[in-house]
Amino acid sequence: MPRRVAITGMGLVTCLGTGVDQNWNELINGRSGIRTITAFNADRCVTRIAGEVGSDFDPWQYIRVKELRRLDRHQQIGLVAACQAVAQAGIETPPSDPYRFAVIVGSGIGGLHTIEAGHEILKEKGPKRMPPMVIPMAVVNLLPGLIAIRYGFKGPNFGVVNACASSATAIGEAYRLIAAGCADVAVTGGTEAVVGEFAIAAFNALRALSTRNDEPAKASRPFDKDRDGFVLAEGAGMLTLESFDHAESRGATIYGEITGYGATSDAYHVVMPDPDGAGAYEAMRLALEDGGIQPEQVEYINAHGTSTELNDKTETQAIKRLFGPSAYKLSISSTKSMTGHTLGAAGAIEAIFTTLALKHGVVPPTINLDTPDPECDLDYTPHKRAKRNMEYGISNSFAFGGQNVSLLFRRAQ
Amino acid sequence: MDDIEKKIVDLVAEVLVDVNKENIKLDSKIVEDLGAESLDIYDMIALLEDEFGMEISDEDVEKIRSVQDVADFIKASQKKS
């Protein structure tokens, strides 16, 4: 019998701010975190807007100044989010049973800034001058390692690389480890920080990004007829997951429950989703089957909703196929309309938003949905948040490469 | 301390997370007194090479024990060049 898995801690660092409360407040008030890029001079780029983690990012509560220079930006924001999630859970560290504590963290790309900087040094000064921290700052599995070092968590520990589904996959795998009894607690989620000339140019080359440079706050417009691509963003989301028994035995506050996980591959195309949405459909169906519920019991979907034509239509089709006529009764939102697309961190950030939506009975809006795409005719909660008492919600994450992940959440009882 | 020595102390302090600058003396031994481990040493070498525009070989590193040794080594190689 699989064990129940509780969410007992959460942490967020996004372009909407630092901390879960700050993010939720911005989100339900429909505020966009997308701005003109400040981190570098983007004049040469086709796209000059992004969601940057801003000046309110204050790592000093958790990271000492000197430690920062040995951490890539994706590690800095990811570590702060993880510290928030551990602090909220109130876990005593180091734990007395350290091998029961897992850390599983996703990132689509990892330390791209560090690789870029290292490459500059290689070209300018030669191979003997390569800084020694390039590898530890570049690889995706170092952040779960750093979290383990900080807290003394000695159980299963790995990074997950799965493009825009990285952190959803990480959470799903952590959920399974706990459900199967292989760990009692897991810190899991994802982080991404690649906003820079290299990544902007590379995604522009794929024609994937919005170029609405004059109206940054209106650039991410999922399901809207006038969308023109996604908006790249930085961010990190981390959760503390815990078996119900473990959480209850120490009197922890339970914010929500993960009850299902579905994962599939389109086996179709390098960057395009299968147009009939079969893989996305099957991921959602598997998550419901895993959770032992019927489609009619789901009331909220936090859509992958990237603001690209291909994603938004395919995802809508997959939802309609699974839910039938009751698809029109679902409350759906794409919070990427406000956070932008944080690639490998998106699944975790949206897992937290889904948990909070169920907990507070509030559906975050999809902003900028002025003129719905005729092929996207579901209730995406345009412009303004909605109040709704909901028990079950799904969060979808789909990746370049064809990977589809759906996570099923239940409101804390 | 002269300018070169002060700069070295700054760099050593930058690398060693747990060491306060005030506690770094010229005769402080980098491993034994200040607690540097191998990654710290490599990090320091990279910063020193950048700062003083020189190369420090792994053989040279073997001979260095204290902050003073670092200063002596850098001054000697500046004279050579």
Short mmCIF file of C-alpha atoms in Angstrom, two decimals:
data_model
loop_
_atom_site.label_atom_id
_atom_site.label_comp_id
_atom_site.label_asym_id
_atom_site.label_seq_id
_atom_site.Cartn_x
_atom_site.Cartn_y
_atom_site.Cartn_z
CA MET A 1 0.00 0.00 0.00
CA PRO A 2 1.66 3.29 -1.07
CA ARG A 3 2.11 5.84 1.69
CA ARG A 4 0.41 9.25 1.56
CA VAL A 5 2.70 12.19 0.78
CA ALA A 6 2.26 15.57 2.48
CA ILE A 7 3.61 18.99 1.56
CA THR A 8 5.01 20.53 4.74
CA GLY A 9 7.24 23.32 3.42
CA MET A 10 7.54 25.61 0.40
CA GLY A 11 10.01 28.18 -0.89
CA LEU A 12 9.91 30.54 -3.86
CA VAL A 13 12.24 32.99 -5.59
CA THR A 14 10.83 34.43 -8.82
CA CYS A 15 10.55 37.67 -10.74
CA LEU A 16 7.47 38.34 -8.58
CA GLY A 17 9.64 38.39 -5.47
CA THR A 18 11.27 36.33 -2.76
CA GLY A 19 9.16 34.15 -0.48
CA VAL A 20 5.88 32.27 -0.85
CA ASP A 21 3.63 34.98 0.63
CA GLN A 22 5.08 37.73 -1.54
CA ASN A 23 4.67 35.59 -4.67
CA TRP A 24 1.11 34.56 -3.88
CA ASN A 25 0.07 38.14 -3.19
CA GLU A 26 1.47 39.37 -6.51
CA LEU A 27 -0.03 36.41 -8.32
CA ILE A 28 -3.63 36.70 -7.13
CA ASN A 29 -3.54 40.42 -7.85
CA GLY A 30 -2.56 39.72 -11.44
CA ARG A 31 0.80 41.47 -11.45
CA SER A 32 3.37 40.68 -14.10
CA GLY A 33 7.05 40.26 -13.21
CA ILE A 34 8.19 40.73 -16.80
CA ARG A 35 10.36 43.79 -17.50
CA THR A 36 12.98 45.13 -19.86
CA ILE A 37 16.19 43.16 -19.29
CA THR A 38 18.64 44.81 -16.88
CA ALA A 39 21.18 42.05 -16.21
CA PHE A 40 23.01 42.65 -19.48
CA ASN A 41 22.85 44.95 -22.46
CA ALA A 42 20.30 43.23 -24.69
CA ASP A 43 20.42 45.78 -27.52
CA ARG A 44 21.75 43.18 -29.96
CA CYS A 45 19.00 40.66 -29.12
CA VAL A 46 15.68 40.28 -30.91
CA THR A 47 14.03 39.81 -27.50
CA ARG A 48 14.89 42.39 -24.85
CA ILE A 49 12.44 41.43 -22.07
CA ALA A 50 12.50 38.72 -19.40
CA GLY A 51 11.47 37.82 -15.88
CA GLU A 52 14.51 38.60 -13.77
CA VAL A 53 14.87 37.86 -10.07
CA GLY A 54 15.06 41.44 -8.89
CA SER A 55 16.75 43.67 -6.40
CA ASP A 56 14.56 42.41 -3.55
CA PHE A 57 16.33 39.03 -3.74
CA ASP A 58 18.02 38.91 -0.39
CA PRO A 59 20.08 35.76 0.08
CA TRP A 60 21.91 36.96 3.18
CA GLN A 61 19.53 35.31 5.59
CA TYR A 62 20.75 31.95 4.30
CA ILE A 63 23.98 32.48 2.34
CA ARG A 64 27.12 34.27 3.49
CA VAL A 65 28.63 36.85 1.16
CA LYS A 66 31.76 34.80 0.60
CA GLU A 67 29.77 31.70 -0.29
CA LEU A 68 28.00 33.51 -3.12
CA ARG A 69 31.04 33.69 -5.37
CA ARG A 70 31.27 29.90 -5.44
CA LEU A 71 27.61 29.50 -6.43
CA ASP A 72 26.18 29.96 -9.91
CA ARG A 73 23.06 32.11 -9.96
CA HIS A 74 20.81 29.05 -10.41
CA GLN A 75 22.38 27.62 -7.24
CA GLN A 76 22.00 30.88 -5.30
CA ILE A 77 18.27 31.23 -5.91
CA GLY A 78 17.67 27.47 -5.64
CA LEU A 79 19.49 27.27 -2.33
CA VAL A 80 17.50 30.17 -0.90
CA ALA A 81 14.21 28.55 -2.00
CA ALA A 82 15.32 25.24 -0.44
CA CYS A 83 16.24 27.00 2.82
CA GLN A 84 12.76 28.58 2.91
CA ALA A 85 11.15 25.16 2.34
CA VAL A 86 13.17 23.49 5.08
CA ALA A 87 12.60 26.38 7.49
CA GLN A 88 8.84 26.37 6.91
CA ALA A 89 8.71 22.61 7.51
CA GLY A 90 10.48 23.13 10.82
CA ILE A 91 12.63 20.04 10.41
CA GLU A 92 15.38 19.57 12.95
CA THR A 93 18.73 19.38 11.19
CA PRO A 94 20.90 17.45 10.95
CA PRO A 95 18.27 14.71 11.34
CA SER A 96 18.85 11.70 13.57
CA ASP A 97 17.91 9.36 10.70
CA PRO A 98 19.75 11.16 7.83
CA TYR A 99 19.51 8.31 5.30
CA ARG A 100 15.71 8.77 5.22
CA PHE A 101 16.06 12.33 3.86
CA ALA A 102 16.21 12.71 0.06
CA VAL A 103 17.03 15.75 -2.09
CA ILE A 104 15.90 15.73 -5.72
CA VAL A 105 16.23 18.95 -7.73
CA GLY A 106 15.55 19.73 -11.38
CA SER A 107 17.12 22.26 -13.72
CA GLY A 108 16.80 22.40 -17.46
CA ILE A 109 20.22 23.85 -18.20
CA GLY A 110 22.17 24.40 -14.96
CA GLY A 111 25.06 26.84 -14.69
CA LEU A 112 25.02 28.37 -18.15
CA HIS A 113 26.40 31.73 -16.92
CA THR A 114 29.37 29.92 -15.39
CA ILE A 115 30.01 27.95 -18.58
CA GLU A 116 29.85 31.15 -20.61
CA ALA A 117 32.25 32.95 -18.27
CA GLY A 118 34.62 29.97 -18.25
CA HIS A 119 34.58 29.87 -22.01
CA GLU A 120 35.48 33.58 -22.18
CA ILE A 121 38.49 32.95 -19.93
CA LEU A 122 39.50 29.95 -22.03
CA LYS A 123 39.46 32.03 -25.20
CA GLU A 124 41.16 35.10 -23.72
CA LYS A 125 43.70 33.63 -21.31
CA GLY A 126 44.05 29.97 -22.25
CA PRO A 127 43.27 26.62 -20.62
CA LYS A 128 45.67 26.99 -17.68
CA ARG A 129 43.66 29.90 -16.33
CA MET A 130 40.32 28.10 -16.12
CA PRO A 131 38.82 28.79 -12.66
CA PRO A 132 38.55 25.68 -10.47
CA MET A 133 34.88 26.23 -9.61
CA VAL A 134 33.55 26.06 -13.18
CA ILE A 135 32.51 22.40 -12.97
CA PRO A 136 30.92 22.52 -9.49
CA MET A 137 29.03 25.68 -10.47
CA ALA A 138 27.88 24.31 -13.82
CA VAL A 139 26.49 20.85 -13.16
CA VAL A 140 22.85 20.30 -12.21
CA ASN A 141 23.41 17.74 -9.43
CA LEU A 142 25.56 20.12 -7.35
CA LEU A 143 22.61 22.00 -5.86
CA PRO A 144 21.02 18.85 -4.38
CA GLY A 145 24.54 18.08 -3.11
CA LEU A 146 24.83 21.52 -1.52
CA ILE A 147 21.42 21.19 0.15
CA ALA A 148 22.48 17.81 1.56
CA ILE A 149 25.76 19.27 2.86
CA ARG A 150 23.96 22.16 4.51
CA TYR A 151 21.36 20.04 6.32
CA GLY A 152 23.01 16.63 6.66
CA PHE A 153 20.48 14.82 4.45
CA LYS A 154 22.15 11.56 3.40
CA GLY A 155 19.38 9.71 1.54
CA PRO A 156 18.80 9.48 -2.23
CA ASN A 157 20.19 12.61 -3.90
CA PHE A 158 20.15 13.55 -7.56
CA GLY A 159 19.54 16.20 -10.17
CA VAL A 160 16.87 15.87 -12.84
CA VAL A 161 17.39 17.31 -16.31
CA ASN A 162 14.16 17.29 -18.29
CA ALA A 163 13.89 20.75 -19.89
CA CYS A 164 10.64 22.49 -18.94
CA ALA A 165 9.43 19.41 -17.06
CA SER A 166 12.61 19.06 -14.92
CA SER A 167 11.21 20.08 -11.57
CA ALA A 168 7.83 18.41 -12.13
CA THR A 169 9.75 15.20 -12.78
CA ALA A 170 11.88 15.82 -9.68
CA ILE A 171 8.76 16.26 -7.53
CA GLY A 172 7.13 13.19 -9.08
CA GLU A 173 10.17 11.04 -8.37
CA ALA A 174 10.44 12.38 -4.81
CA TYR A 175 6.74 11.64 -4.28
CA ARG A 176 7.28 8.06 -5.50
CA LEU A 177 10.31 7.51 -3.25
CA ILE A 178 8.29 8.54 -0.22
CA ALA A 179 5.14 6.66 -1.31
CA ALA A 180 7.22 3.52 -1.78
CA GLY A 181 8.85 3.87 1.62
CA CYS A 182 12.36 4.57 0.30
CA ALA A 183 12.54 7.94 2.09
CA ASP A 184 10.49 9.75 4.75
CA VAL A 185 11.30 13.33 3.77
CA ALA A 186 12.41 14.92 0.49
CA VAL A 187 13.43 18.44 -0.41
CA THR A 188 12.51 18.72 -4.06
CA GLY A 189 11.79 21.25 -6.78
CA GLY A 190 13.79 23.13 -9.34
CA THR A 191 15.78 26.17 -10.28
CA GLU A 192 16.74 28.03 -13.44
CA ALA A 193 18.72 31.19 -14.11
CA VAL A 194 19.85 31.48 -17.70
CA VAL A 195 18.62 34.96 -18.61
CA GLY A 196 21.61 36.27 -20.55
CA GLU A 197 22.64 36.99 -24.10
CA PHE A 198 23.47 33.35 -24.83
CA ALA A 199 20.10 31.85 -23.83
CA ILE A 200 18.05 34.71 -25.26
CA ALA A 201 19.86 34.37 -28.59
CA ALA A 202 19.51 30.60 -28.55
CA PHE A 203 15.75 30.64 -27.86
CA ASN A 204 15.34 33.45 -30.40
CA ALA A 205 17.01 31.18 -32.95
CA LEU A 206 14.20 28.67 -32.28
CA ARG A 207 11.66 31.52 -32.71
CA ALA A 208 10.30 30.52 -29.31
CA LEU A 209 10.34 33.87 -27.46
CA SER A 210 7.93 36.79 -27.45
CA THR A 211 9.35 39.95 -29.01
CA ARG A 212 6.78 42.30 -27.50
CA ASN A 213 9.64 44.46 -26.22
CA ASP A 214 7.59 47.64 -25.86
CA GLU A 215 5.00 46.08 -23.55
CA PRO A 216 6.88 43.65 -21.30
CA ALA A 217 4.02 43.12 -18.83
CA LYS A 218 1.73 42.13 -21.70
CA ALA A 219 4.18 39.82 -23.46
CA SER A 220 3.27 36.55 -21.76
CA ARG A 221 -0.33 35.98 -22.87
CA PRO A 222 -1.21 32.28 -22.76
CA PHE A 223 -4.32 31.22 -24.73
CA ASP A 224 -4.63 34.71 -26.26
CA LYS A 225 -4.95 35.03 -30.02
CA ASP A 226 -2.21 37.70 -30.11
CA ARG A 227 0.47 35.77 -28.23
CA ASP A 228 3.85 35.54 -29.92
CA GLY A 229 5.93 33.14 -27.84
CA PHE A 230 7.01 32.58 -24.26
CA VAL A 231 8.96 34.95 -22.01
CA LEU A 232 12.15 33.58 -20.49
CA ALA A 233 12.41 34.00 -16.72
CA GLU A 234 14.57 33.17 -13.73
CA GLY A 235 13.14 31.40 -10.72
CA ALA A 236 13.29 28.63 -8.16
CA GLY A 237 10.64 26.67 -6.30
CA MET A 238 11.28 24.07 -3.58
CA LEU A 239 8.98 21.87 -1.53
CA THR A 240 9.47 19.75 1.53
CA LEU A 241 7.57 16.49 0.99
CA GLU A 242 7.02 14.09 3.81
CA SER A 243 5.17 10.86 4.50
CA PHE A 244 1.94 11.57 6.36
CA ASP A 245 3.07 9.42 9.27
CA HIS A 246 6.34 11.31 9.59
CA ALA A 247 4.65 14.70 9.35
CA GLU A 248 1.93 13.82 11.83
CA SER A 249 4.28 12.22 14.32
CA ARG A 250 6.21 15.48 14.67
CA GLY A 251 3.08 17.66 14.56
CA ALA A 252 4.01 19.39 11.30
CA THR A 253 1.61 21.70 9.46
CA ILE A 254 0.37 20.03 6.27
CA TYR A 255 -0.24 22.51 3.44
CA GLY A 256 -1.43 19.99 0.87
CA GLU A 257 -0.99 16.50 -0.47
CA ILE A 258 0.43 15.02 -3.67
CA THR A 259 -1.73 12.09 -4.69
CA GLY A 260 -0.78 11.35 -8.29
CA TYR A 261 2.02 11.49 -10.85
CA GLY A 262 1.85 10.72 -14.54
CA ALA A 263 4.76 10.85 -17.00
CA THR A 264 4.87 10.11 -20.73
CA SER A 265 6.76 10.94 -23.91
CA ASP A 266 5.28 12.13 -27.18
CA ALA A 267 7.89 10.22 -29.22
CA TYR A 268 7.07 12.72 -31.92
CA HIS A 269 9.36 15.74 -32.52
CA VAL A 270 12.40 17.61 -31.16
CA VAL A 271 10.57 20.78 -30.10
CA MET A 272 6.94 20.47 -31.25
CA PRO A 273 4.26 18.76 -29.18
CA ASP A 274 2.30 15.95 -30.78
CA PRO A 275 -0.59 17.99 -32.27
CA ASP A 276 -3.27 15.58 -31.08
CA GLY A 277 -2.02 15.95 -27.49
CA ALA A 278 -1.93 12.21 -26.87
CA GLY A 279 1.11 12.35 -24.60
CA ALA A 280 -0.26 15.21 -22.52
CA TYR A 281 -3.63 13.45 -22.26
CA GLU A 282 -2.03 10.22 -21.10
CA ALA A 283 0.15 12.00 -18.49
CA MET A 284 -2.95 13.60 -16.94
CA ARG A 285 -4.91 10.33 -17.16
CA LEU A 286 -2.11 8.45 -15.41
CA ALA A 287 -1.92 11.05 -12.64
CA LEU A 288 -5.67 10.65 -12.00
CA GLU A 289 -5.38 6.86 -12.08
CA ASP A 290 -2.46 7.03 -9.64
CA GLY A 291 -4.56 9.22 -7.35
CA GLY A 292 -7.57 6.90 -7.68
CA ILE A 293 -9.99 9.65 -8.71
CA GLN A 294 -12.33 10.35 -11.63
CA PRO A 295 -11.84 13.34 -13.98
CA GLU A 296 -15.03 14.97 -12.61
CA GLN A 297 -13.35 15.32 -9.20
CA VAL A 298 -10.68 17.69 -10.58
CA GLU A 299 -11.63 21.36 -10.33
CA TYR A 300 -8.39 23.22 -11.04
CA ILE A 301 -5.64 22.89 -13.63
CA ASN A 302 -2.49 24.98 -13.47
CA ALA A 303 -1.73 24.70 -17.18
CA HIS A 304 1.70 24.46 -18.71
CA GLY A 305 0.31 27.39 -20.73
CA THR A 306 3.52 28.77 -22.19
CA SER A 307 1.98 31.40 -24.48
CA THR A 308 3.13 29.56 -27.59
CA GLU A 309 0.54 28.67 -30.19
CA LEU A 310 1.53 25.01 -30.33
CA ASN A 311 1.47 24.43 -26.58
CA ASP A 312 -1.73 26.28 -25.79
CA LYS A 313 -3.81 24.55 -28.46
CA THR A 314 -2.43 21.08 -27.81
CA GLU A 315 -2.87 21.37 -24.06
CA THR A 316 -6.45 22.58 -24.49
CA GLN A 317 -7.21 19.63 -26.76
CA ALA A 318 -5.71 17.15 -24.33
CA ILE A 319 -7.77 18.60 -21.46
CA LYS A 320 -10.97 18.41 -23.54
CA ARG A 321 -10.30 14.81 -24.48
CA LEU A 322 -9.72 13.71 -20.90
CA PHE A 323 -12.50 15.70 -19.22
CA GLY A 324 -15.10 15.61 -21.98
CA PRO A 325 -17.98 18.08 -21.55
CA SER A 326 -16.91 18.71 -17.93
CA ALA A 327 -13.73 20.38 -19.26
CA TYR A 328 -15.82 23.55 -19.43
CA LYS A 329 -16.49 23.37 -15.69
CA LEU A 330 -12.76 23.35 -14.80
CA SER A 331 -11.00 26.43 -13.50
CA ILE A 332 -7.73 26.73 -15.41
CA SER A 333 -4.94 29.27 -15.18
CA SER A 334 -1.52 29.82 -16.63
CA THR A 335 0.53 31.55 -13.97
CA LYS A 336 3.30 31.89 -16.57
CA SER A 337 1.29 34.92 -17.73
CA MET A 338 2.82 36.62 -14.65
CA THR A 339 6.02 34.70 -13.83
CA GLY A 340 7.15 34.10 -17.40
CA HIS A 341 8.61 30.70 -18.24
CA THR A 342 11.30 29.54 -15.84
CA LEU A 343 12.01 26.35 -17.84
CA GLY A 344 13.23 23.70 -15.38
CA ALA A 345 11.87 25.58 -12.35
CA ALA A 346 8.37 26.03 -13.74
CA GLY A 347 6.94 22.71 -12.55
CA ALA A 348 7.94 23.37 -8.94
CA ILE A 349 6.84 27.00 -8.89
CA GLU A 350 3.48 25.95 -10.32
CA ALA A 351 3.20 22.98 -7.94
CA ILE A 352 3.37 25.52 -5.11
CA PHE A 353 0.80 27.80 -6.78
CA THR A 354 -1.52 24.79 -7.26
CA THR A 355 -1.12 23.83 -3.59
CA LEU A 356 -1.93 27.41 -2.52
CA ALA A 357 -4.91 27.67 -4.89
CA LEU A 358 -6.48 24.59 -3.27
CA LYS A 359 -5.55 25.70 0.25
CA HIS A 360 -6.94 29.24 -0.09
CA GLY A 361 -9.84 28.42 -2.44
CA VAL A 362 -8.56 31.03 -4.89
CA VAL A 363 -7.86 30.49 -8.59
CA PRO A 364 -5.01 32.72 -9.80
CA PRO A 365 -5.83 34.58 -13.01
CA THR A 366 -4.38 34.26 -16.48
CA ILE A 367 -3.51 37.86 -17.24
CA ASN A 368 -3.37 39.38 -20.73
CA LEU A 369 -6.07 37.04 -22.02
CA ASP A 370 -7.83 39.82 -23.95
CA THR A 371 -8.84 38.00 -27.12
CA PRO A 372 -9.11 34.24 -26.61
CA ASP A 373 -7.77 32.03 -29.36
CA PRO A 374 -10.94 30.44 -30.85
CA GLU A 375 -9.34 27.02 -30.41
CA CYS A 376 -8.73 27.74 -26.72
CA ASP A 377 -12.28 28.05 -25.36
CA LEU A 378 -12.05 26.76 -21.78
CA ASP A 379 -12.28 28.82 -18.58
CA TYR A 380 -8.73 30.10 -18.15
CA THR A 381 -9.74 32.58 -15.42
CA PRO A 382 -8.94 35.67 -17.50
CA HIS A 383 -7.65 38.87 -15.86
CA LYS A 384 -9.09 38.42 -12.36
CA ARG A 385 -8.74 35.70 -9.75
CA ALA A 386 -11.79 33.59 -8.91
CA LYS A 387 -12.98 32.18 -5.61
CA ARG A 388 -13.72 28.48 -5.68
CA ASN A 389 -13.74 25.75 -3.10
CA MET A 390 -11.60 22.99 -4.65
CA GLU A 391 -10.33 19.62 -3.48
CA TYR A 392 -8.20 18.39 -6.40
CA GLY A 393 -5.93 20.22 -8.82
CA ILE A 394 -3.52 19.22 -11.57
CA SER A 395 -0.28 20.94 -12.57
CA ASN A 396 1.00 20.22 -16.08
CA SER A 397 4.57 20.50 -17.35
CA PHE A 398 5.61 19.66 -20.89
CA ALA A 399 9.14 19.76 -22.30
CA PHE A 400 11.00 20.37 -25.52
CA GLY A 401 11.91 16.77 -26.31
CA GLY A 402 8.35 15.55 -25.87
CA GLN A 403 8.31 14.82 -22.13
CA ASN A 404 4.94 15.30 -20.40
CA VAL A 405 4.43 15.35 -16.63
CA SER A 406 1.23 15.82 -14.65
CA LEU A 407 1.09 16.06 -10.88
CA LEU A 408 -2.15 15.68 -8.93
CA PHE A 409 -2.64 17.68 -5.72
CA ARG A 410 -5.26 17.44 -3.00
CA ARG A 411 -6.21 20.13 -0.52
CA ALA A 412 -5.06 19.42 3.03
CA GLN A 413 -7.89 17.71 4.90
CA MET B 1 52.36 45.02 5.43
CA ASP B 2 53.15 46.36 1.98
CA ASP B 3 50.62 46.62 -0.84
CA ILE B 4 51.34 43.18 -2.26
CA GLU B 5 50.97 41.56 1.15
CA LYS B 6 47.73 43.43 1.83
CA LYS B 7 46.33 42.32 -1.51
CA ILE B 8 47.22 38.70 -0.77
CA VAL B 9 45.47 38.87 2.59
CA ASP B 10 42.39 40.26 0.81
CA LEU B 11 42.35 37.39 -1.66
CA VAL B 12 42.90 34.73 1.01
CA ALA B 13 40.04 36.25 3.02
CA GLU B 14 37.81 36.27 -0.04
CA VAL B 15 38.31 32.56 -0.58
CA LEU B 16 38.11 31.29 3.00
CA VAL B 17 34.47 31.55 4.04
CA ASP B 18 35.08 30.91 7.74
CA VAL B 19 38.12 33.16 8.23
CA ASN B 20 37.96 36.85 9.17
CA LYS B 21 40.48 39.11 7.50
CA GLU B 22 41.71 40.40 10.86
CA ASN B 23 42.85 36.91 11.78
CA ILE B 24 45.11 36.50 8.77
CA LYS B 25 48.74 37.27 9.62
CA LEU B 26 51.82 37.07 7.43
CA ASP B 27 53.02 34.02 9.33
CA SER B 28 49.61 32.27 9.21
CA LYS B 29 49.98 28.85 7.66
CA ILE B 30 47.32 28.57 4.95
CA VAL B 31 46.30 24.96 5.58
CA GLU B 32 47.19 24.41 9.24
CA ASP B 33 46.17 27.79 10.70
CA LEU B 34 43.51 29.02 8.30
CA GLY B 35 41.94 25.66 7.45
CA ALA B 36 42.16 25.86 3.66
CA GLU B 37 41.36 22.65 1.78
CA SER B 38 42.42 21.70 -1.75
CA LEU B 39 39.55 23.47 -3.52
CA ASP B 40 40.32 26.66 -1.54
CA ILE B 41 43.97 26.47 -2.63
CA TYR B 42 43.07 26.08 -6.34
CA ASP B 43 40.61 28.96 -5.98
CA MET B 44 43.30 31.15 -4.36
CA ILE B 45 45.81 30.32 -7.10
CA ALA B 46 43.33 31.36 -9.78
CA LEU B 47 42.67 34.68 -8.01
CA LEU B 48 46.39 35.35 -7.43
CA GLU B 49 47.18 34.57 -11.08
CA ASP B 50 44.51 36.99 -12.18
CA GLU B 51 45.53 39.71 -9.75
CA PHE B 52 49.28 39.57 -10.41
CA GLY B 53 49.16 38.47 -14.05
CA MET B 54 51.39 35.45 -13.57
CA GLU B 55 51.31 31.69 -13.57
CA ILE B 56 51.81 29.59 -10.47
CA SER B 57 52.71 25.96 -11.19
CA ASP B 58 51.57 23.06 -9.02
CA GLU B 59 55.26 22.49 -8.10
CA ASP B 60 55.51 26.08 -6.82
CA VAL B 61 52.34 25.59 -4.79
CA GLU B 62 53.94 22.60 -3.03
CA LYS B 63 56.60 24.93 -1.55
CA ILE B 64 54.14 27.50 -0.20
CA ARG B 65 53.00 27.17 3.41
CA SER B 66 52.31 30.64 4.81
CA VAL B 67 50.92 33.95 3.61
CA GLN B 68 54.52 35.25 3.76
CA ASP B 69 55.61 32.42 1.40
CA VAL B 70 53.00 33.60 -1.10
CA ALA B 71 54.26 37.19 -0.87
CA ASP B 72 57.89 36.12 -1.25
CA PHE B 73 57.05 33.97 -4.27
CA ILE B 74 55.13 36.76 -6.02
CA LYS B 75 57.83 39.37 -5.33
CA ALA B 76 60.54 37.00 -6.59
CA SER B 77 58.72 36.25 -9.84
CA GLN B 78 57.98 39.96 -10.37
CA LYS B 79 61.74 40.63 -10.14
CA LYS B 80 62.45 37.87 -12.66
CA SER B 81 60.09 39.28 -15.26
#
